[in-house]
Amino acid sequence: MKPRIGVLTSGGDCPWLNAVLRGVALAADKLGWEAIGFRDGFEGLLPPGSYMPLDRQSTNGIMALGGTIIGTTNRGHFVAKVGAGDRAVVAAEVIEKARTVLETIGVKALIIVGGDGSMTTALQLQEAGINCIGVPKTIDNDLEATAMTFGFDSAVDVVMDALDRLHTTATSHKRVMVVEVMGRHAGWIALHGGLAGGADIILIPEIPFDYDKIAAVIKERDARGDHGTLVVVAEGAKAKDGQQVKRDTEGGEFRLGGIGDIVAREIAARTDKETRSCVLGHLQRGGAPTTLDRILGTRFGVKAVQLANEGHFGSMVSYQNYQVRHVPIAEAVNRLRLVPPNGEMVQTARDVEISFGD
């Protein structure tokens, strides 16, 4: 019987999870491993175990598909992160149930594909003696231990496409269009998407903004004949001396959202301009992945299998200096990579007359 390697996708879905699964399946087969995918995230580890084979046949043709063929969830028995950086402990009996399932079906290593919360859970499983390899996945691109996460490029592409379309409405009606995008506590999606899509104002969590200064920018644009304005606001952005807009959930992490409508109302009140808001929401998570995400996802999946084969358990795949490497999972959790307020990307945006409302 071939040694088995398991893989699961946890947390929010994003384009190119299937690329990772395909990379895992093919790389494992080449090394003489049998790959299986646990359904619906960590929940698939609970007795009796819910999984499916991941081989050449089951992964054939999934490269262009968004989402994940084995399902995912950010709820359930294994949620190990509550709020920004707060760690919750996975119950010992839950971990033991998972261990029993893995031992019963002969899984020697478990590849966990997910974001910061999933890596927090992976670390607890590793500390309990379950061989784990982490693969960083988040459209927010906010993990300190890796320069890029797959899914981010596809999300930015959605933002850019939306801004391309909204330019015409803003110009034709002389309106202000406010576009709220994802990102949680980091402004990477807003910054990259806004820069690529020609936004006039970008509001991110790392740079608190002032409503009067935003209004002044819009009035200045009007005075010189630029009557349409595009504002991109990250869901975690906040005004100076203000708070992030939260939508609490019953369990797990709180949701951010609603700042776009607030910004639109404040702009309208201060400028007397017709202002509309648009929330892209889960549109940023769906659809076919970009070329970059397809390649990056495949590289991450292959590297994860290599790390398992070499016994580098407790490691997370990491992308640094154009190379796919690895770092300890412990160095990856609860360390968010935020936009440097005085960094090169922000300065580039300022140099093309993009305002950050400050």
Short mmCIF file of N, CA and C in Angstrom, two decimals, residues 201-214 233-234 236-243 259 262-263 266 355-358:
data_model
loop_
_atom_site.label_atom_id
_atom_site.label_comp_id
_atom_site.label_asym_id
_atom_site.label_seq_id
_atom_site.Cartn_x
_atom_site.Cartn_y
_atom_site.Cartn_z
N ILE A 201 -9.08 58.18 -5.32
CA ILE A 201 -8.90 58.18 -3.87
C ILE A 201 -8.89 56.72 -3.40
N ILE A 202 -7.92 56.37 -2.56
CA ILE A 202 -7.85 55.03 -2.01
C ILE A 202 -7.78 55.14 -0.49
N LEU A 203 -8.67 54.46 0.19
CA LEU A 203 -8.73 54.49 1.65
C LEU A 203 -8.39 53.11 2.20
N ILE A 204 -7.34 53.02 3.01
CA ILE A 204 -6.87 51.74 3.53
C ILE A 204 -6.73 51.80 5.04
N PRO A 205 -6.75 50.63 5.71
CA PRO A 205 -6.68 50.61 7.18
C PRO A 205 -5.40 51.23 7.74
N GLU A 206 -4.31 51.14 6.99
CA GLU A 206 -3.02 51.61 7.49
C GLU A 206 -2.88 53.12 7.50
N ILE A 207 -3.77 53.83 6.79
CA ILE A 207 -3.70 55.29 6.74
C ILE A 207 -5.09 55.85 7.09
N PRO A 208 -5.35 56.18 8.35
CA PRO A 208 -6.64 56.75 8.73
C PRO A 208 -6.92 58.01 7.93
N PHE A 209 -8.18 58.18 7.53
CA PHE A 209 -8.52 59.28 6.63
C PHE A 209 -9.37 60.35 7.31
N ASP A 210 -9.48 61.47 6.62
CA ASP A 210 -10.25 62.61 7.10
C ASP A 210 -11.31 62.93 6.05
N TYR A 211 -12.59 62.93 6.44
CA TYR A 211 -13.68 63.16 5.49
C TYR A 211 -13.57 64.53 4.82
N ASP A 212 -13.16 65.53 5.57
CA ASP A 212 -13.05 66.88 5.00
C ASP A 212 -11.96 66.93 3.93
N LYS A 213 -10.89 66.20 4.14
CA LYS A 213 -9.82 66.18 3.15
C LYS A 213 -10.24 65.42 1.89
N ILE A 214 -11.05 64.37 2.07
CA ILE A 214 -11.59 63.66 0.91
C ILE A 214 -12.49 64.60 0.10
N VAL A 233 -12.36 51.93 -1.21
CA VAL A 233 -12.21 51.87 0.24
C VAL A 233 -12.11 50.41 0.69
N ALA A 234 -11.06 50.10 1.41
CA ALA A 234 -10.90 48.77 1.98
C ALA A 234 -11.90 48.58 3.12
N GLY A 236 -11.64 47.42 5.93
CA GLY A 236 -11.12 47.70 7.26
C GLY A 236 -10.66 49.13 7.45
N ALA A 237 -10.88 49.98 6.45
CA ALA A 237 -10.45 51.38 6.56
C ALA A 237 -11.27 52.10 7.64
N LYS A 238 -10.67 53.14 8.21
CA LYS A 238 -11.38 53.88 9.26
C LYS A 238 -10.94 55.34 9.23
N ALA A 239 -11.86 56.20 9.65
CA ALA A 239 -11.54 57.63 9.75
C ALA A 239 -10.65 57.87 10.97
N LYS A 240 -9.94 58.99 10.95
CA LYS A 240 -9.14 59.35 12.11
C LYS A 240 -10.04 59.45 13.34
N ASP A 241 -9.57 58.86 14.42
CA ASP A 241 -10.34 58.82 15.68
C ASP A 241 -11.62 58.00 15.53
N GLY A 242 -11.72 57.21 14.45
CA GLY A 242 -12.89 56.37 14.24
C GLY A 242 -12.57 54.90 14.46
N GLN A 243 -13.55 54.06 14.23
CA GLN A 243 -13.41 52.62 14.41
C GLN A 243 -13.74 51.89 13.11
N ILE A 259 -18.37 50.15 5.50
CA ILE A 259 -17.68 51.44 5.46
C ILE A 259 -17.93 52.16 4.14
N ILE A 262 -21.00 54.34 4.37
CA ILE A 262 -20.75 55.48 5.26
C ILE A 262 -19.93 56.54 4.54
N VAL A 263 -18.88 56.11 3.86
CA VAL A 263 -18.04 57.05 3.11
C VAL A 263 -18.86 57.76 2.04
N GLU A 266 -21.06 60.45 3.67
CA GLU A 266 -20.28 61.60 4.15
C GLU A 266 -19.80 62.46 2.98
N SER A 355 -5.17 60.28 -3.89
CA SER A 355 -5.25 60.73 -2.50
C SER A 355 -5.57 59.56 -1.57
N PHE A 356 -5.02 59.60 -0.36
CA PHE A 356 -5.36 58.61 0.66
C PHE A 356 -6.22 59.22 1.77
N GLY A 357 -6.76 60.41 1.48
CA GLY A 357 -7.66 61.04 2.43
C GLY A 357 -7.00 61.54 3.69
N ASP A 358 -5.68 61.68 3.65
CA ASP A 358 -4.96 62.13 4.86
C ASP A 358 -4.32 63.48 4.66
#
